[in-house]
Coordinates of C-alpha atoms in Angstrom, one line a residue:
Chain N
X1 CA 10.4 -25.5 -119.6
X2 CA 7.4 -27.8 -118.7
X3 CA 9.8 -29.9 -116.3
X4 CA 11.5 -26.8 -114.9
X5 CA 8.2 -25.7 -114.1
X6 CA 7.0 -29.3 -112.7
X7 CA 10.6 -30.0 -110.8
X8 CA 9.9 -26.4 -109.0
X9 CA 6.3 -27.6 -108.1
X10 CA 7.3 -30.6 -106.6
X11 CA 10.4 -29.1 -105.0
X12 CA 7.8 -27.1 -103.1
X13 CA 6.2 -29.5 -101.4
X14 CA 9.1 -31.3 -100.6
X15 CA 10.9 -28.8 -99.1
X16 CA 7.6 -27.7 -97.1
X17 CA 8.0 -31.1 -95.3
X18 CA 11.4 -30.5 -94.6
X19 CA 10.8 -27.4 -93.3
X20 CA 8.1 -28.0 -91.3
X21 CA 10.6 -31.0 -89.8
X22 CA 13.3 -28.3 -89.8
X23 CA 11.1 -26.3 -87.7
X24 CA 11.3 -28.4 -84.3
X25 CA 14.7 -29.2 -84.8
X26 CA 15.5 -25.6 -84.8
X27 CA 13.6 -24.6 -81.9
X28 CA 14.5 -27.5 -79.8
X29 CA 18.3 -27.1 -80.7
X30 CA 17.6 -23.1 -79.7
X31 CA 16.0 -23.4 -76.6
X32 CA 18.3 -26.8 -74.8
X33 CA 20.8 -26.9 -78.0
X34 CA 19.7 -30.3 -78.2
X35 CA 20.0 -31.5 -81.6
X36 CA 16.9 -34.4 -81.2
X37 CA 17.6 -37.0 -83.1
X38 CA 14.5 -38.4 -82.6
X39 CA 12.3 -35.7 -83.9
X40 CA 12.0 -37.5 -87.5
X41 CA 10.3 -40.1 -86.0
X42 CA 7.5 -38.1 -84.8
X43 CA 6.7 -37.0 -88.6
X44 CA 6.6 -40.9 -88.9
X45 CA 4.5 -40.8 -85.6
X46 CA 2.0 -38.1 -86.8
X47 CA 1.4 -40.5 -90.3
X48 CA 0.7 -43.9 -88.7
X49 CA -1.5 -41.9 -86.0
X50 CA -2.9 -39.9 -89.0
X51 CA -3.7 -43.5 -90.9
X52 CA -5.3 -45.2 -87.5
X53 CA -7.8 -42.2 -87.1
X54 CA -8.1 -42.4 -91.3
X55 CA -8.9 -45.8 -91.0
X56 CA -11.7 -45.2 -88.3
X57 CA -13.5 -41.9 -90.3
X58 CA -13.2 -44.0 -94.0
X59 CA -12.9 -47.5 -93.2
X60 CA -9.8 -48.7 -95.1
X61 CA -10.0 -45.9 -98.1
X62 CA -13.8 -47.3 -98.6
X63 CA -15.5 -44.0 -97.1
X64 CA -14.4 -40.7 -98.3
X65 CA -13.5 -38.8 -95.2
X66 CA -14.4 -35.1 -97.0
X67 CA -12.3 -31.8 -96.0
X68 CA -13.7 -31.7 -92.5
X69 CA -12.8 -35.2 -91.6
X70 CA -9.1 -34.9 -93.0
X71 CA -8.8 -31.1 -90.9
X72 CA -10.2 -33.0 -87.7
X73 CA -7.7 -35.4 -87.8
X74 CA -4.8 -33.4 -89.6
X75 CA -5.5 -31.5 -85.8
X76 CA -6.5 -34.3 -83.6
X77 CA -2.7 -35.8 -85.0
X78 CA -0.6 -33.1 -84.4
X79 CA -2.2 -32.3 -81.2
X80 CA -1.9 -36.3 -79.8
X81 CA 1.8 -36.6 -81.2
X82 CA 2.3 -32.9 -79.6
X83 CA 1.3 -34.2 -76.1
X84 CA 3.9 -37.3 -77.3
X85 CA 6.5 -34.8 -77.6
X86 CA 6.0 -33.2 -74.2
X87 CA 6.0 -36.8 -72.9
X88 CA 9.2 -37.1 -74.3
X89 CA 10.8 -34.1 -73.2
X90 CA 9.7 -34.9 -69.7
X91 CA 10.9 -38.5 -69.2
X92 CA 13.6 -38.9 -71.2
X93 CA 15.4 -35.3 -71.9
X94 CA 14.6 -33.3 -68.8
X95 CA 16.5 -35.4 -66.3
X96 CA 19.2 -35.0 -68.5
X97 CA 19.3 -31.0 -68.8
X98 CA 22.2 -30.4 -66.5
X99 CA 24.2 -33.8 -67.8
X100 CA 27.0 -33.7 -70.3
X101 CA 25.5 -32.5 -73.9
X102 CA 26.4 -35.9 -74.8
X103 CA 24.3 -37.7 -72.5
X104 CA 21.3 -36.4 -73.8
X105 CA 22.4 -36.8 -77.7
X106 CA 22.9 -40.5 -76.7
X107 CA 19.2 -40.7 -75.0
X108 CA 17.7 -38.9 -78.4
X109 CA 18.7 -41.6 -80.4
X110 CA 17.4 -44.2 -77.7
X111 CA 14.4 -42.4 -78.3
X112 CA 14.5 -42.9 -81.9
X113 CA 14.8 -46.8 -82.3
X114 CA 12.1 -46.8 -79.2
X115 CA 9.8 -44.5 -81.5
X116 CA 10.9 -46.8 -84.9
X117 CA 10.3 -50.3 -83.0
X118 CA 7.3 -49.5 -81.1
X119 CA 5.9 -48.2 -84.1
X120 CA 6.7 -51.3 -86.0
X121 CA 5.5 -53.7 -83.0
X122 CA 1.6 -51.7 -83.4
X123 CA 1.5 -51.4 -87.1
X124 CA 4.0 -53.7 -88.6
X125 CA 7.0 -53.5 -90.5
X126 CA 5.5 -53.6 -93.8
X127 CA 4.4 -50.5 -95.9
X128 CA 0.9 -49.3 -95.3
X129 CA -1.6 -47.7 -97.8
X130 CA -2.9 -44.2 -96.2
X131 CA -6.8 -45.2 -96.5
X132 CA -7.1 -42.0 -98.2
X133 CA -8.1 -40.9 -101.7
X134 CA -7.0 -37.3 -102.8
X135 CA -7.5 -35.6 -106.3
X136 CA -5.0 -36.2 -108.7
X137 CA -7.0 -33.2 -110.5
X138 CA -5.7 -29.7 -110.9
X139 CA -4.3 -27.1 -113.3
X140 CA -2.1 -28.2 -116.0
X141 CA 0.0 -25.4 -117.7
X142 CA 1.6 -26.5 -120.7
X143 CA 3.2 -30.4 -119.8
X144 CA 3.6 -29.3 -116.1
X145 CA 0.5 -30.4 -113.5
X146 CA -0.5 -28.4 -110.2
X147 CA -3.2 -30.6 -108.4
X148 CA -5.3 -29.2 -105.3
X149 CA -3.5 -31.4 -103.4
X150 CA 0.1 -29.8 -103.7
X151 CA -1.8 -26.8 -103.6
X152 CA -3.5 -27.4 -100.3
X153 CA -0.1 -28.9 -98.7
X154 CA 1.4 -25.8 -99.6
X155 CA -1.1 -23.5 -98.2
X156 CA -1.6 -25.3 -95.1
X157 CA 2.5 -25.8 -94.0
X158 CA 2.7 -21.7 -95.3
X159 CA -0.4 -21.6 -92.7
X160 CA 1.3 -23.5 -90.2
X161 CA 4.7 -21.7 -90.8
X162 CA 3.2 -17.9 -90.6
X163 CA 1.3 -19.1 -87.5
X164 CA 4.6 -20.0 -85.6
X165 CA 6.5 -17.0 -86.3
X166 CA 3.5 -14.4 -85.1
X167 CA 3.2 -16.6 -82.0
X168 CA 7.2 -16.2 -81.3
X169 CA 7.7 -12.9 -82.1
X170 CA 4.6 -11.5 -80.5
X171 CA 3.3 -13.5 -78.1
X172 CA 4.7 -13.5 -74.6
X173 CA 5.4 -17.2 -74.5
X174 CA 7.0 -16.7 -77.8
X175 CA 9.1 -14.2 -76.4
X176 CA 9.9 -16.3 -73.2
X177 CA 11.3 -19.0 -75.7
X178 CA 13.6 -16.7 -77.0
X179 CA 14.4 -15.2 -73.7
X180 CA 15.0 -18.6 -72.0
X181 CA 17.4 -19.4 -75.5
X182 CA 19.7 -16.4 -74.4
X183 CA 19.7 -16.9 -70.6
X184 CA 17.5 -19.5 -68.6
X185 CA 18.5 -18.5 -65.7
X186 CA 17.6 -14.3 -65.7
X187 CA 14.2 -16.1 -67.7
X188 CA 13.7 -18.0 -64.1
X189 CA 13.9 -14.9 -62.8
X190 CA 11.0 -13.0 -64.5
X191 CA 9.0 -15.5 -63.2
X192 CA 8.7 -17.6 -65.8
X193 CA 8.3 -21.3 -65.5
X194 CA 11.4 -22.5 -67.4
X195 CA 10.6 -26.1 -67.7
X196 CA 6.8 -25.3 -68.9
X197 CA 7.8 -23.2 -72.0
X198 CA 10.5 -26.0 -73.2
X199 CA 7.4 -28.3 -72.7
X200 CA 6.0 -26.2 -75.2
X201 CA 8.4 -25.6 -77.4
X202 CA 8.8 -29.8 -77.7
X203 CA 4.8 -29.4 -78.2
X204 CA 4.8 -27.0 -81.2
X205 CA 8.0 -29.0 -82.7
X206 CA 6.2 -32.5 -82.7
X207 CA 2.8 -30.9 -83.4
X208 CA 4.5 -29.4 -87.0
X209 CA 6.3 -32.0 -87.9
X210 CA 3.5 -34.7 -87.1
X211 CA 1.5 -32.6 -89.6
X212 CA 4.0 -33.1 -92.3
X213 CA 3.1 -36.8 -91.8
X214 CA -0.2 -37.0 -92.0
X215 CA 0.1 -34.4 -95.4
X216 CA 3.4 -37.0 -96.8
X217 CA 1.2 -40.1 -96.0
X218 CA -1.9 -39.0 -97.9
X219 CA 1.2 -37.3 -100.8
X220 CA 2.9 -40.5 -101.6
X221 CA 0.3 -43.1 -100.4
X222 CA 2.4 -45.4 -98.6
X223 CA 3.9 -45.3 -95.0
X224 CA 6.7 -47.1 -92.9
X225 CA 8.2 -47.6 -89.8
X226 CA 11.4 -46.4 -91.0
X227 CA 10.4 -43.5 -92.7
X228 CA 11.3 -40.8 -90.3
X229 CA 15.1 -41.7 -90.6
X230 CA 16.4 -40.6 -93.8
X231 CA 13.8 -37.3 -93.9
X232 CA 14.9 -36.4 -90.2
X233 CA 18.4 -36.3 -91.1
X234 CA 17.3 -33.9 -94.1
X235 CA 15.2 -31.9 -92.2
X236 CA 18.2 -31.3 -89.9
X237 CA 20.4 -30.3 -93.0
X238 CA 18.1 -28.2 -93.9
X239 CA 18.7 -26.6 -90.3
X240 CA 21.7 -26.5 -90.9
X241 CA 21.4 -25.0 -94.3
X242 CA 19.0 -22.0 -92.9
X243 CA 21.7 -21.8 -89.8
X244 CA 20.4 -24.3 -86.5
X245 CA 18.6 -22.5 -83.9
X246 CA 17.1 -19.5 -86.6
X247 CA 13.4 -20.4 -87.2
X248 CA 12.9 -18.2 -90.6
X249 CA 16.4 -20.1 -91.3
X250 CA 14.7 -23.3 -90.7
X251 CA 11.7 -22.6 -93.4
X252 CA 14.4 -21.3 -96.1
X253 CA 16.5 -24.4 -95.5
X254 CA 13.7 -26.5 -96.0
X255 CA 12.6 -25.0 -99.3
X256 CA 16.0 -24.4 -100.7
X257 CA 16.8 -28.1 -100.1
X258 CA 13.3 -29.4 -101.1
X259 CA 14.2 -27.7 -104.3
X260 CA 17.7 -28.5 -105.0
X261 CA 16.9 -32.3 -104.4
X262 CA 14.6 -32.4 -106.9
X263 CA 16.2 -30.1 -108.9
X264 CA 19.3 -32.7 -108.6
X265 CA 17.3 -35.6 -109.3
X266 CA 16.3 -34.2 -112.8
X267 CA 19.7 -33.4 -113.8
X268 CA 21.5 -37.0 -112.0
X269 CA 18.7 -39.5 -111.5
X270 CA 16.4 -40.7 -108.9
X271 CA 19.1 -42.4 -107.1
X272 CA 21.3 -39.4 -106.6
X273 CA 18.6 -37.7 -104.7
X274 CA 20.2 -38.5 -100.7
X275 CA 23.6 -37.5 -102.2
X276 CA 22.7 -34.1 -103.4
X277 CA 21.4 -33.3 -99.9
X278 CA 24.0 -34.5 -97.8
X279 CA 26.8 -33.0 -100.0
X280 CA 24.8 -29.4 -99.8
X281 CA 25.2 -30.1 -95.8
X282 CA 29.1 -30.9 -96.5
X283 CA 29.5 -27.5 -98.6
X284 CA 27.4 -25.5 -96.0
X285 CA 29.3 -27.0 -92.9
X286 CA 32.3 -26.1 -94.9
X287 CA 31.5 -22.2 -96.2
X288 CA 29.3 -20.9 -94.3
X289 CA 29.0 -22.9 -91.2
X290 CA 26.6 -20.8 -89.2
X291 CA 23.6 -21.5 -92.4
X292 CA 22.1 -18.5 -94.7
X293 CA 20.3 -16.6 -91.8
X294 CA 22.6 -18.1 -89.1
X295 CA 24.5 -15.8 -86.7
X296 CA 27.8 -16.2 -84.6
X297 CA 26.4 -15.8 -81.5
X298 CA 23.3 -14.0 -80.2
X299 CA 19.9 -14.7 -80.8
X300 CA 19.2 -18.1 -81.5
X301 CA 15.2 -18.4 -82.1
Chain U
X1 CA 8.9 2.9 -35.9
X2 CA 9.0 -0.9 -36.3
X3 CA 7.9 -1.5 -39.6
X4 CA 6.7 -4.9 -40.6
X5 CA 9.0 -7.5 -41.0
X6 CA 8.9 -9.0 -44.9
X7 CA 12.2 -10.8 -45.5
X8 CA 13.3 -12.9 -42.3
X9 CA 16.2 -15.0 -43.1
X10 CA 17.4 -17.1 -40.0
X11 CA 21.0 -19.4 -39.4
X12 CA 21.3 -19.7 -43.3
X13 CA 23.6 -22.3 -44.3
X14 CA 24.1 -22.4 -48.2
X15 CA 27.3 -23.6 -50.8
X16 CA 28.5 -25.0 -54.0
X17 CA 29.7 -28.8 -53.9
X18 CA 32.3 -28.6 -51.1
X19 CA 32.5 -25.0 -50.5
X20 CA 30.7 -23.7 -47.7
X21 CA 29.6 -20.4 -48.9
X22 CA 26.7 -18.7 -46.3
X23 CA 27.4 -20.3 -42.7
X24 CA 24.6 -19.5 -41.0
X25 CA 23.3 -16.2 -42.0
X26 CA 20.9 -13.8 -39.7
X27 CA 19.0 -10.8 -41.6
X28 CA 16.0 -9.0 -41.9
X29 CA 14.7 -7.1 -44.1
X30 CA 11.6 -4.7 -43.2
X31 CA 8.7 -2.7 -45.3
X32 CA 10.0 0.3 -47.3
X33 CA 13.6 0.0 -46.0
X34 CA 16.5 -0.2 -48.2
X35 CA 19.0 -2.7 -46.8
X36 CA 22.9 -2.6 -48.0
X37 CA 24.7 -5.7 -48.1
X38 CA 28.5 -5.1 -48.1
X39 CA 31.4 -7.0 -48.2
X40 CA 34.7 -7.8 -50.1
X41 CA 34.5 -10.4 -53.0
X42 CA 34.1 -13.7 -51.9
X43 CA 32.0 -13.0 -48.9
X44 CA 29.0 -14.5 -49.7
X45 CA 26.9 -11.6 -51.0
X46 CA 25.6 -12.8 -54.4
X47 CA 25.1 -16.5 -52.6
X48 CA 22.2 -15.3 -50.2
X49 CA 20.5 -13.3 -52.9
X50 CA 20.7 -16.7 -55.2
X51 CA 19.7 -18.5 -52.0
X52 CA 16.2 -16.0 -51.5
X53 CA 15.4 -16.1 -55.1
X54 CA 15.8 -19.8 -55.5
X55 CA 18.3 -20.1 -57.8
X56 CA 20.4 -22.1 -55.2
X57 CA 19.1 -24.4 -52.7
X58 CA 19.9 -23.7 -49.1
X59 CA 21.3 -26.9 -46.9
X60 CA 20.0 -25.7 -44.0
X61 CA 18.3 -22.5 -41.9
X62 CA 15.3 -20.7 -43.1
X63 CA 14.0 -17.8 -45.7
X64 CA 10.5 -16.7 -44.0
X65 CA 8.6 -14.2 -47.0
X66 CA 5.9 -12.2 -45.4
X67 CA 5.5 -15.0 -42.7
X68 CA 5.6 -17.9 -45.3
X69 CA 8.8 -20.3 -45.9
X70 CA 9.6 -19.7 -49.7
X71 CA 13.2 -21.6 -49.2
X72 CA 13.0 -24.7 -51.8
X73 CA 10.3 -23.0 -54.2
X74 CA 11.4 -22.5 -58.1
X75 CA 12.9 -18.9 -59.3
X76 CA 9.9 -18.6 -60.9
X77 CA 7.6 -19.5 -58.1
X78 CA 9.5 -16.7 -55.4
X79 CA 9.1 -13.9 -58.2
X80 CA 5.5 -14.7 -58.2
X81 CA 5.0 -13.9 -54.9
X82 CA 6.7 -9.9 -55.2
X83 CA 10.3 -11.0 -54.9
X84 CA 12.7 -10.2 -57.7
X85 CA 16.3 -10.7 -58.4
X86 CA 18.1 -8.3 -60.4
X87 CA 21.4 -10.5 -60.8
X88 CA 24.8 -9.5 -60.9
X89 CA 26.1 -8.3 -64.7
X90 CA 22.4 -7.5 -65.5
X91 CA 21.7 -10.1 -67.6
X92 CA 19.1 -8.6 -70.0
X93 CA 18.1 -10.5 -72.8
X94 CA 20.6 -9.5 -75.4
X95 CA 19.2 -10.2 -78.7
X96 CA 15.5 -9.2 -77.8
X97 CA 14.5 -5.8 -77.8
X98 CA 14.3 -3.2 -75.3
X99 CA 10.6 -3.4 -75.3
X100 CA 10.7 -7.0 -75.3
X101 CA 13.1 -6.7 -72.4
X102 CA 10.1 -5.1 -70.2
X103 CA 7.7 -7.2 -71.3
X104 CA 9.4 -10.0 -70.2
X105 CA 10.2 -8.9 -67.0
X106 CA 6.5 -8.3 -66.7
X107 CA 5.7 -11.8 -67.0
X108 CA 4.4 -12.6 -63.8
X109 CA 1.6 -9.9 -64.3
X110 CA 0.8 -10.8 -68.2
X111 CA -3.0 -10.6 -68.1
X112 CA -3.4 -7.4 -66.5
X113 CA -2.5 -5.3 -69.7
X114 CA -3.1 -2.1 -68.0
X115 CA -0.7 -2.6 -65.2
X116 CA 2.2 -3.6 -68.2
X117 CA 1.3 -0.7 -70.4
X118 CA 1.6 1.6 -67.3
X119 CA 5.1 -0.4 -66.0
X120 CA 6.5 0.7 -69.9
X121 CA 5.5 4.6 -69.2
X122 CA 6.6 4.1 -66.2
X123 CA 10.1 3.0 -67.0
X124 CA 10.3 5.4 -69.8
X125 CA 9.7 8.2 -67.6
X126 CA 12.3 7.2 -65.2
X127 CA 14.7 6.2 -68.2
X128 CA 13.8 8.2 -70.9
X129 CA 16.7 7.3 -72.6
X130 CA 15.3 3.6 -72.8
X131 CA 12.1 4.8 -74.5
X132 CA 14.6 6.6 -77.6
X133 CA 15.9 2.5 -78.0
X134 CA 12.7 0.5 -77.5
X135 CA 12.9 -1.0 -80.4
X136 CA 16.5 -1.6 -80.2
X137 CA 18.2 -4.4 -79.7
X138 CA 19.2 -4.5 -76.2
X139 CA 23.0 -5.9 -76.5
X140 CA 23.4 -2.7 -78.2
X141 CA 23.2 -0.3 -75.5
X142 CA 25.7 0.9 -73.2
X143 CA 26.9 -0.6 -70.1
X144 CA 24.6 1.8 -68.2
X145 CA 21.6 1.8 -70.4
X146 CA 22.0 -1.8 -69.9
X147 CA 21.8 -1.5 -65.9
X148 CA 19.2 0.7 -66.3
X149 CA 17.4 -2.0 -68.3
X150 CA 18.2 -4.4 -65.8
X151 CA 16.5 -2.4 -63.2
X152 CA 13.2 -1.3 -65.1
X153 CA 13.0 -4.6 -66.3
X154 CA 12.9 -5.9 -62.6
X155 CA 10.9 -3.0 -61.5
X156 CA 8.0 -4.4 -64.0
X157 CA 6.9 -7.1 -62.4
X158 CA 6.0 -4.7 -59.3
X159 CA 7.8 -6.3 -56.6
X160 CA 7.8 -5.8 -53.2
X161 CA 11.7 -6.9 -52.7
X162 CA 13.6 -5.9 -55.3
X163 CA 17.3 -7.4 -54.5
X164 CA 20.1 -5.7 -56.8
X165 CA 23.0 -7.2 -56.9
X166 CA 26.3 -4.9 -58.0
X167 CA 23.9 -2.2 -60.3
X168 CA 27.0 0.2 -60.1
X169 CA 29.6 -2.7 -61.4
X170 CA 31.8 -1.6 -64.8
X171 CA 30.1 2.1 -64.9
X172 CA 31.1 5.4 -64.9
X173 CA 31.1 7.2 -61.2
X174 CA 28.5 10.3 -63.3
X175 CA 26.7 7.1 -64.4
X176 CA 26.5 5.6 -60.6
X177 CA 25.3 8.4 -59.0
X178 CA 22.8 8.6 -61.6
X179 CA 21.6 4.9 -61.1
X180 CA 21.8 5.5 -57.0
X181 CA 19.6 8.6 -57.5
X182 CA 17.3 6.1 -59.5
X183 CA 17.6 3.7 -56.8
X184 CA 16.2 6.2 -54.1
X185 CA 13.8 7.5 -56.3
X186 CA 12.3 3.6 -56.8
X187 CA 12.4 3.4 -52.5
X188 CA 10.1 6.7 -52.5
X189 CA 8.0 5.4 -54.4
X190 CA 7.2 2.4 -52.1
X191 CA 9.5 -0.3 -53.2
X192 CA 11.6 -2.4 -50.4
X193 CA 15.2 -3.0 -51.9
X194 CA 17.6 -4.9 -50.9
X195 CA 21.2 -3.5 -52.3
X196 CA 24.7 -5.4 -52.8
X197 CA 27.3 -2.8 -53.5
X198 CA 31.2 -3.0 -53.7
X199 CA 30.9 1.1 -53.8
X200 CA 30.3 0.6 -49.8
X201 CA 30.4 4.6 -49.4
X202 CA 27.9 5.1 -52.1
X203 CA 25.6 2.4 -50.4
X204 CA 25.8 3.4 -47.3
X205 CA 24.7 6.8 -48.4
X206 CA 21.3 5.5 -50.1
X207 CA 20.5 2.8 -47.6
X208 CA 18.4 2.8 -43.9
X209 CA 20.7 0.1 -42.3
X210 CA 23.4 -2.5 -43.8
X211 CA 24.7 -5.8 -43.1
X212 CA 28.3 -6.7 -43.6
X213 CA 29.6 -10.0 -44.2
X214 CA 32.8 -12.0 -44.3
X215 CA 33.9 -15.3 -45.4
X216 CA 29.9 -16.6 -45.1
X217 CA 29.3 -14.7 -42.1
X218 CA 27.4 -11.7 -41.2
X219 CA 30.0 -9.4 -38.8
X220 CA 28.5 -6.5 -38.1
X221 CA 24.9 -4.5 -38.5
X222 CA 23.9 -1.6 -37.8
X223 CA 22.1 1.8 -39.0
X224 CA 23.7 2.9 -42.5
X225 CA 25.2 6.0 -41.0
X226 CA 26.3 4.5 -38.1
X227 CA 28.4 2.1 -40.3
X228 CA 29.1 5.0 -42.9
X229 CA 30.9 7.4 -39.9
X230 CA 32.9 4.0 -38.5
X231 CA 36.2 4.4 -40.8
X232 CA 37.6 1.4 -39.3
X233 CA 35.1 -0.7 -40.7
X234 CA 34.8 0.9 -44.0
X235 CA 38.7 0.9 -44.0
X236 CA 39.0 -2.8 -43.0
X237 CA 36.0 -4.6 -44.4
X238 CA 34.6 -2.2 -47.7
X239 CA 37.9 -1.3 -49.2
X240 CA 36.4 2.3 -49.5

């Protein structure tokens, strides 16, 4: 009972990572069906840029940074590898928009290994500490432990997540990214500024998923160049799972997985963990191919 | 009665790849007119209204708005300034809601709420059926709920041009007349439209004066019923 209970905790905030990842994928694959293979590397972007500006408020783990110092740069993060994302979007994607789809899957993974090596060229190839001290306190029910941290990465990414879906159902840039998802061209026509709101929509995806790696760095401690690669590839399964291009999809996918991983790694071992994902991908791509909340056709954000 | 000159569109040369699609088209379009553009398929109809609303870039001649060159600027940039494209096969936004449909189409004018709450009563007075299915999807309407969409959704924006392109296409000849009564009604009310109709009869009848083309060239203009009483022409060149 106590490690059902502890396997679903920890599932939790797994799968919020994921789905925050999932999140961009979704909406970039949505609004240029790009699948951006290089959108796990700004999760590892948003960590090392979260550990630099750690490093400067606490001094190598010294200094305690206190809530306000980790929400300033939990923000200052996603909003820098945000403005990244744009940057992307614009140089390497954009001149690419009318090229064949596989032109601009090619130049996503360029961007990838330029994202992985220029990371490791600044901060090195080894693992990093995240100069950061959280509570290991919390509530313990029976054998099972709930500390404020998973607690506070689960209310912020649920934060995160309800923000995003009132700004794209209700807001009218949220509805011009689902407009310019089922026809750019009567979007252009409204008026609206095509090539600004898929800036955006690359802003919003990096910002998220930049914030899931500042939260994983100070959650497990240690960071790496590399550790976008395998988690991207999830959070994209997990897209997958929720059905690509659907953004409540995208959260349910992340979640489900998050807890099915660790769910799988109770029952098979640590080391079965990557397997359990990819083989859920497999079954989904095989069953259901369109994902849980996935349609044929349609809407698409 | 001269009325001011809005659209000027001189020696407009315009294609896709190879093909030459517009060469070298002459036409005007004046305040509170509405102007029919007719022609067979293939003549080049849908090509100058792409070519005024940006969508394709012209190789040469120029598209004056109000006294300014707007030829190069971005769609998005032309239905700023009061010019808006209702395209052929309508287009709406399929799986977003009627409501959203308008809103969207009211884009340009976002931050003055009271003129987009007013555009929605607005549109639901002249399309009441539209204000029963606001908060339906709108791929779920009916070919002619769907044109109507079309139209109120370009009418939101409050454009000075408002360039429809086929709004009778796939409907009903009850539904047509009902859409061309609309269209009229629209004019009355101050808008300047500019009308592409393969129903050349049916334009002619609504519209001030009309342009017809062939093969990327304008042939003939002329007042509406001076082209509407010509049977040669309508025989010959509107298949009517």
């Amino acid at each position: 009972m106590n490690t059902l209970v502890q396997t679903l905790i920890d599932g939790l905030v797994i799968g919020a990572f994921y789905s925050l990842i999932a999140l961009g994928y979704t909406m970039v694959f949505g609004i240029i069906k790009l699948l951006n293979f290089a959108h796990g590397d700004l999760y590892m972007l948003g960590a090392f840029i979260g550990y630099s500006l750690l490093s400067l408020v606490t001094g190598n783990g010294e200094g305690a940074a206190g809530l306000l110092g980790i929400a300033v740069v939990l923000l200052l993060t996603m909003t820098v590898v945000g403005v990244i994302g744009m940057g992307i979007e614009r140089i390497a994607y954009r001149p690419l928009l009318l090229a064949p789809r596989l032109s601009i899957l090619i130049t996503a993974i360029g961007v990838s290994l330029i994202l992985e090596n220029g990371s490791m060229a600044i901060w090195g190839a080894q693992y990093q500490v995240y100069p950061l001290q959280l509570p290991q306190t919390g509530w313990s029910f029976g054998g099972a432990q709930l500390t404020y941290t998973q607690v506070a990465i689960i209310a912020i990414s649920v934060l995160l997540m309800a923000g995003l879906q009132l700004f794209v159902r209700h807001s009218i840039y949220g509805k011009a990214m689902r407009a310019i998802a089922l026809d750019q061209t009567a979007s252009s026509l409204m008026g609206i500024d095509v090539h600004r709101v898929i800036a955006l929509t690359f802003f919003i995806g990096a910002a998220l998923a930049a914030g899931a790696g500042v939260m994983a760095g100070a959650y497990y401690g240690t960071i790496n160049f590399m550790m976008g690669f395998i988690i991207g590839l999830k959070a994209f399964t997990a897209a997958v799972l929720g059905g690509i291009g659907n953004l409540p999809g995208a959260m349910v996918g992340g979640l489900l997985l998050g807890l099915i991983e660790t769910a799988g790694t109770l029952v098979l071992g640590g080391s079965w963990k990557d397997v359990v994902a990819f083989s859920i991908l497999i079954v989904i791509l095989v069953c259901k191919p369109t994902g849980i909340l996935g349609e044929k056709v349609t809407e698409r954000m | 009665m001269d009325a001011q000159v809005l659209l000027n569109i001189s020696n407009l040369h315009a294609g896709y790849g190879k093909i030459r699609a517009l060469k070298g088209i002459n036409l005007q379009v004046r305040q509170g007119e509405i102007v029919a553009l007719l022609g067979s398929n293939g003549a080049g109809k849908s090509t100058t209204l792409k070519a005024i609303s940006g969508l394709l870039l012209p190789e040469e001649g120029s598209i004056e708005w109000e006294g300014a060159s707007i030829r190069g600027l971005a769609p998005h940039r032309i239905a700023e300034r009061g010019v808006i494209h209702v395209p052929e096969g309508r287009r709406i936004f399929s799986g977003l809601t009627v409501l959203e449909n308008l809103e969207l189409g009211a884009f340009t004018i976002r931050k003055e709420k009271r003129l987009v709450k007013e555009g929605i009563e607005q549109a639901f007075a002249l399309f009441p059926r539209l204000k029963e299915r606001a908060k339906q999807l709108a791929g779920t309407l009916s070919g002619g709920e769907q044109q109507m969409l079309a139209i109120s959704r370009g009418l939101m924006a409050r454009p000075r041009l408002l360039m429809l392109d086929e709004p009778s296409m796939g409907l009903a000849p009850i539904v047509v007349q009902e859409i061309m009564a609309i269209i009229a009604e629209i004019n009355r009310q101050g808008v300047t439209i500019l009308l592409i109709e393969q129903n050349a009869k049916a334009a002619l009848r609504l519209a001030h004066r009309g342009y017809v083309m062939e093969t990327g060239r304008i042939i003939m203009e002329d007042e509406a019923d001076v082209l509407y009483r010509d049977e040669k022409i309508v025989k010959a060149y509107l298949g009517a």
